[in-house]
PDB file of C-alpha atoms in Angstrom:
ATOM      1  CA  UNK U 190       7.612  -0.873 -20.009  1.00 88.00           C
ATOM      2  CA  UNK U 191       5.692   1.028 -17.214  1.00 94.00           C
ATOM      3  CA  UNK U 192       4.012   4.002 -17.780  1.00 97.00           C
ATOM      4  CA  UNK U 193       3.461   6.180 -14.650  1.00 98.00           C
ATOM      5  CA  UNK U 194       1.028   9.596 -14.733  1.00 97.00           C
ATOM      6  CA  UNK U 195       0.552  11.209 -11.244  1.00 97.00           C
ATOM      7  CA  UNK U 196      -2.404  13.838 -10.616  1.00 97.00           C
ATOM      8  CA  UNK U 197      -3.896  15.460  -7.771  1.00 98.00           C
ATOM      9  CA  UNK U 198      -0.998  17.655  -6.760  1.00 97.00           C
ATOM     10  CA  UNK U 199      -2.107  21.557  -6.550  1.00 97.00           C
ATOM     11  CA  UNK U 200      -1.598  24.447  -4.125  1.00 98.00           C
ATOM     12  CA  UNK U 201      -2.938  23.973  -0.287  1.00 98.00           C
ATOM     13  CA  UNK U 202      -2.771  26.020   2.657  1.00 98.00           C
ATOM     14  CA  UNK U 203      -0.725  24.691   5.549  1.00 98.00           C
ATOM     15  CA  UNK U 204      -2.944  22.232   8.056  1.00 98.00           C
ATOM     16  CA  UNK U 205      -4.527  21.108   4.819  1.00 98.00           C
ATOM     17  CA  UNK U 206      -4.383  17.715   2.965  1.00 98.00           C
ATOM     18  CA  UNK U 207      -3.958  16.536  -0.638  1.00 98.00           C
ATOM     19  CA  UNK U 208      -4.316  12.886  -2.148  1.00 98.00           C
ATOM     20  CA  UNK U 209      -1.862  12.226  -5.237  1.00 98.00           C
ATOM     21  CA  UNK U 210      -2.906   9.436  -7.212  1.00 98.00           C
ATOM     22  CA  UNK U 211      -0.349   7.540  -9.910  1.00 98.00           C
ATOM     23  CA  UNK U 212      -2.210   5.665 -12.524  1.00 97.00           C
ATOM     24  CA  UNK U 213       0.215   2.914 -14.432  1.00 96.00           C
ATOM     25  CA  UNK U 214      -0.376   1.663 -17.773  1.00 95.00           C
ATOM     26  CA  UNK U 215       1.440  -0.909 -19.885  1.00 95.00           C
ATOM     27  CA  UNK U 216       2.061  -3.623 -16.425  1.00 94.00           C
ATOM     28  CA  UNK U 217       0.264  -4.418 -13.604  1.00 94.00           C
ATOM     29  CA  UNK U 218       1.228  -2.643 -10.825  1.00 92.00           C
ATOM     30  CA  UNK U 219       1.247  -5.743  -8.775  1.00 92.00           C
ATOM     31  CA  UNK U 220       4.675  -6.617 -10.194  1.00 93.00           C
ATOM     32  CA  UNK U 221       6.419  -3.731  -8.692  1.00 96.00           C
ATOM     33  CA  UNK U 222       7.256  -2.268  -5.668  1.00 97.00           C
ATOM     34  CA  UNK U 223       6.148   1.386  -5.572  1.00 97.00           C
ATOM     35  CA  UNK U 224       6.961   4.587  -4.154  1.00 98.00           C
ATOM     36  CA  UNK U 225       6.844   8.537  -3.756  1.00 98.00           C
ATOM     37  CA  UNK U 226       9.725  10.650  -4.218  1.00 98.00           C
ATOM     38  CA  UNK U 227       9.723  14.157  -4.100  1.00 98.00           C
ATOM     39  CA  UNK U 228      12.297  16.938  -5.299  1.00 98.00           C
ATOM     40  CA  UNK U 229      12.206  20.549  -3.705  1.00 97.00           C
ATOM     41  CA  UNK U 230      14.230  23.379  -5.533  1.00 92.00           C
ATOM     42  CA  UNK U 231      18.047  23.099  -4.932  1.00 94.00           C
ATOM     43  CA  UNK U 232      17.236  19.806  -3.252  1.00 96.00           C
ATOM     44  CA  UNK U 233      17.931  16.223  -3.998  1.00 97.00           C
ATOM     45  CA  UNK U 234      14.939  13.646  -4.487  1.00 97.00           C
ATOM     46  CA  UNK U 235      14.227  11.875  -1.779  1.00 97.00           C
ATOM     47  CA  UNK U 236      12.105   8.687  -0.899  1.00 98.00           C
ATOM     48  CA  UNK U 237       9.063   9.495   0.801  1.00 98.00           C
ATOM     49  CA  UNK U 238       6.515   7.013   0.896  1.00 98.00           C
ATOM     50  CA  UNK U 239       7.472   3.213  -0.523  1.00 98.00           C
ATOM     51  CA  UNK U 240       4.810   0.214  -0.383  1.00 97.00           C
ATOM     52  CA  UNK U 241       6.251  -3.413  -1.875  1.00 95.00           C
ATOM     53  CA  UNK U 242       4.572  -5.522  -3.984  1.00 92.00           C
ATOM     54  CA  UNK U 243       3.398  -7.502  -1.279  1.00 89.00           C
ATOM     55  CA  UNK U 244       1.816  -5.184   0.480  1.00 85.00           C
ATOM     56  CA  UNK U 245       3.532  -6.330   3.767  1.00 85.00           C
ATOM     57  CA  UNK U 246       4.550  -3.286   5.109  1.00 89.00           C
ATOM     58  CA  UNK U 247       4.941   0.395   3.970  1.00 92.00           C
ATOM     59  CA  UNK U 248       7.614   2.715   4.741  1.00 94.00           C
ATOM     60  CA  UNK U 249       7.667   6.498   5.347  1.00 95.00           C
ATOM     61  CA  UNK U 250      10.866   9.148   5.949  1.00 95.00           C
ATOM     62  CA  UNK U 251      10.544  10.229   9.398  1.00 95.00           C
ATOM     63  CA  UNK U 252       9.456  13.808   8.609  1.00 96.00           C
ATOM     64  CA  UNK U 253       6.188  12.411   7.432  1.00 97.00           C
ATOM     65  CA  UNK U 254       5.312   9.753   9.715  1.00 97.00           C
ATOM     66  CA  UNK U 255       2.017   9.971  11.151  1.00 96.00           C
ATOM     67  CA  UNK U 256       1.133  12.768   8.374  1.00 98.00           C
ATOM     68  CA  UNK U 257       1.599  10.750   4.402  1.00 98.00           C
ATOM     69  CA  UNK U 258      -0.314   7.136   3.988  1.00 97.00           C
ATOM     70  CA  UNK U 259       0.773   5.158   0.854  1.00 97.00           C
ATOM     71  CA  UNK U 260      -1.170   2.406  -0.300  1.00 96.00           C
ATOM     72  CA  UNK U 261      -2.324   0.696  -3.678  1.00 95.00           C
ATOM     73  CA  UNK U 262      -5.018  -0.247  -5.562  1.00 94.00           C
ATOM     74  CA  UNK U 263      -3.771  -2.937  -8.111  1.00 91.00           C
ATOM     75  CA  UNK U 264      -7.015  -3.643  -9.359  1.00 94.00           C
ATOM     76  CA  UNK U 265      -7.172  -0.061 -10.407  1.00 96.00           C
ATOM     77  CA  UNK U 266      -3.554  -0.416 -11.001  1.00 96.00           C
ATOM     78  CA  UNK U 267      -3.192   2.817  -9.692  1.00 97.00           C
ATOM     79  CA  UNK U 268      -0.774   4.062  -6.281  1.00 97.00           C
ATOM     80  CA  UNK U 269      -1.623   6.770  -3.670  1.00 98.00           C
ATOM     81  CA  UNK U 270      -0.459   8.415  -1.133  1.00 98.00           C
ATOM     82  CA  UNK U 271      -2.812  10.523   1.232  1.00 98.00           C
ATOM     83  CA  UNK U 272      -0.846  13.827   2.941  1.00 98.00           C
ATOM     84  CA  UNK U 273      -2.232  15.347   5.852  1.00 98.00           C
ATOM     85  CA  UNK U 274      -1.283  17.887   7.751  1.00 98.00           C
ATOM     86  CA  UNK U 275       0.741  19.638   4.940  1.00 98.00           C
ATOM     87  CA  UNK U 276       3.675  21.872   5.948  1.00 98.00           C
ATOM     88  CA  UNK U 277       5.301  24.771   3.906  1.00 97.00           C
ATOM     89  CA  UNK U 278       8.456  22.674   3.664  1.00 97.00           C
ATOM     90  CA  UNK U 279       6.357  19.478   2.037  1.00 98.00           C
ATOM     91  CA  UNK U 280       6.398  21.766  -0.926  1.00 98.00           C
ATOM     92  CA  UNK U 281       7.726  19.940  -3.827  1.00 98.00           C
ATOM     93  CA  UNK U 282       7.857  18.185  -7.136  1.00 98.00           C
ATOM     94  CA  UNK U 283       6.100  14.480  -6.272  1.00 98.00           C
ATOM     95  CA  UNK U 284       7.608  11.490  -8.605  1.00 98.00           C
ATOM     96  CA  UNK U 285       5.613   8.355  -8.932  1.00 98.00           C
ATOM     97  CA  UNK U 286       8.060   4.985  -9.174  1.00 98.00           C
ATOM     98  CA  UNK U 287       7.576   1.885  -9.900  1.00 98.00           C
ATOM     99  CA  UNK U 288      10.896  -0.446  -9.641  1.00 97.00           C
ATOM    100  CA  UNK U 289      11.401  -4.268  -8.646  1.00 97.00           C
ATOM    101  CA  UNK U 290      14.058  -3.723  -6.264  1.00 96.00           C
ATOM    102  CA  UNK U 291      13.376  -3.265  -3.016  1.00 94.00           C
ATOM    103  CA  UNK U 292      14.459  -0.594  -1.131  1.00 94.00           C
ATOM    104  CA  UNK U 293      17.120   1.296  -3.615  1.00 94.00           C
ATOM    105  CA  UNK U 294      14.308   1.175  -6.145  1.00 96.00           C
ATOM    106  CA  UNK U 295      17.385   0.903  -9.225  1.00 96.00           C
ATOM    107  CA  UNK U 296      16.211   1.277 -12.629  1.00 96.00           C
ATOM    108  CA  UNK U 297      12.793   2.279 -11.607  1.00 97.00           C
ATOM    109  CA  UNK U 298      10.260   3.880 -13.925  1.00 97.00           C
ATOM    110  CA  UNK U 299       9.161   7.233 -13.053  1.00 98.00           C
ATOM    111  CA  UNK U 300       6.523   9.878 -13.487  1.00 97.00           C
ATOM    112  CA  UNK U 301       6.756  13.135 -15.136  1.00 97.00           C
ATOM    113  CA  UNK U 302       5.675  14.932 -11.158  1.00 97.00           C
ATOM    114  CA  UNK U 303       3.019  16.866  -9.225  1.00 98.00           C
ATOM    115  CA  UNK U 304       3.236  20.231  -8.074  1.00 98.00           C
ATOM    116  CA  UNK U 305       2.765  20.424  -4.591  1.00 98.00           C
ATOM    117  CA  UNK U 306       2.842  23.755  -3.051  1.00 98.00           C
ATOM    118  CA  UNK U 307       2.121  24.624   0.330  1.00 98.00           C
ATOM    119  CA  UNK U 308       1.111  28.310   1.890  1.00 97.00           C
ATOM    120  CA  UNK U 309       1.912  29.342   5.095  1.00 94.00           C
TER     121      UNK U 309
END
């Protein structure tokens, strides 16, 4: 069992940044490959942001290339992923997951989401 618990989500004005932060308890972190989802009302969840657990590569959906950075800490055993450049249409609910298959993420474990919102 994983445990997952995001933080840093909040309200932003557009042009401005936010770092989310997803501490896991319970397994290393190192074990898993990770990733951001988020959920927008009347949306479906989409992958974001995904890092393996080899740290080889990272992947981002093309609307936030060049914008969201993921990246890990498994000493801390805790994920991130740095948004920049926020747009009003980035507002969302951002899941944490952590899953060992890479790139469906099936049977992950997930967060309980951030609130991002984003002003225009």
């Amino acid at each position: 069992q994983v445990q997952l618990v995001e933080s840093g989500g909040g309200l932003v004005q557009a042009g401005g940044s936010l770092r989310l932060s997803c501490a896991a308890s319970g397994r290393p972190l190192s074990m898993f490959h990770m990733g951001w989802f988020r959920q927008a009302p009347g949306k479906e969840r989409e992958k974001v942001a995904a890092i393996p657990w080899s740290d080889s590569i990272t992947y981002q959906t093309d609307s936030v290339k060049g914008r969201f950075t993921i990246s890990r800490d498994n000493a801390k055993n805790t994920v991130y992923l740095q948004m920049n450049s926020l747009r009003p249409e980035d507002t969302a609910v951002y899941y944490c997951a952590a899953s060992r298959n890479w790139p469906g993420f099936e049977n992950a474990y997930w967060g309980q989401g951030t609130q991002v919102t984003v002003s225009s």
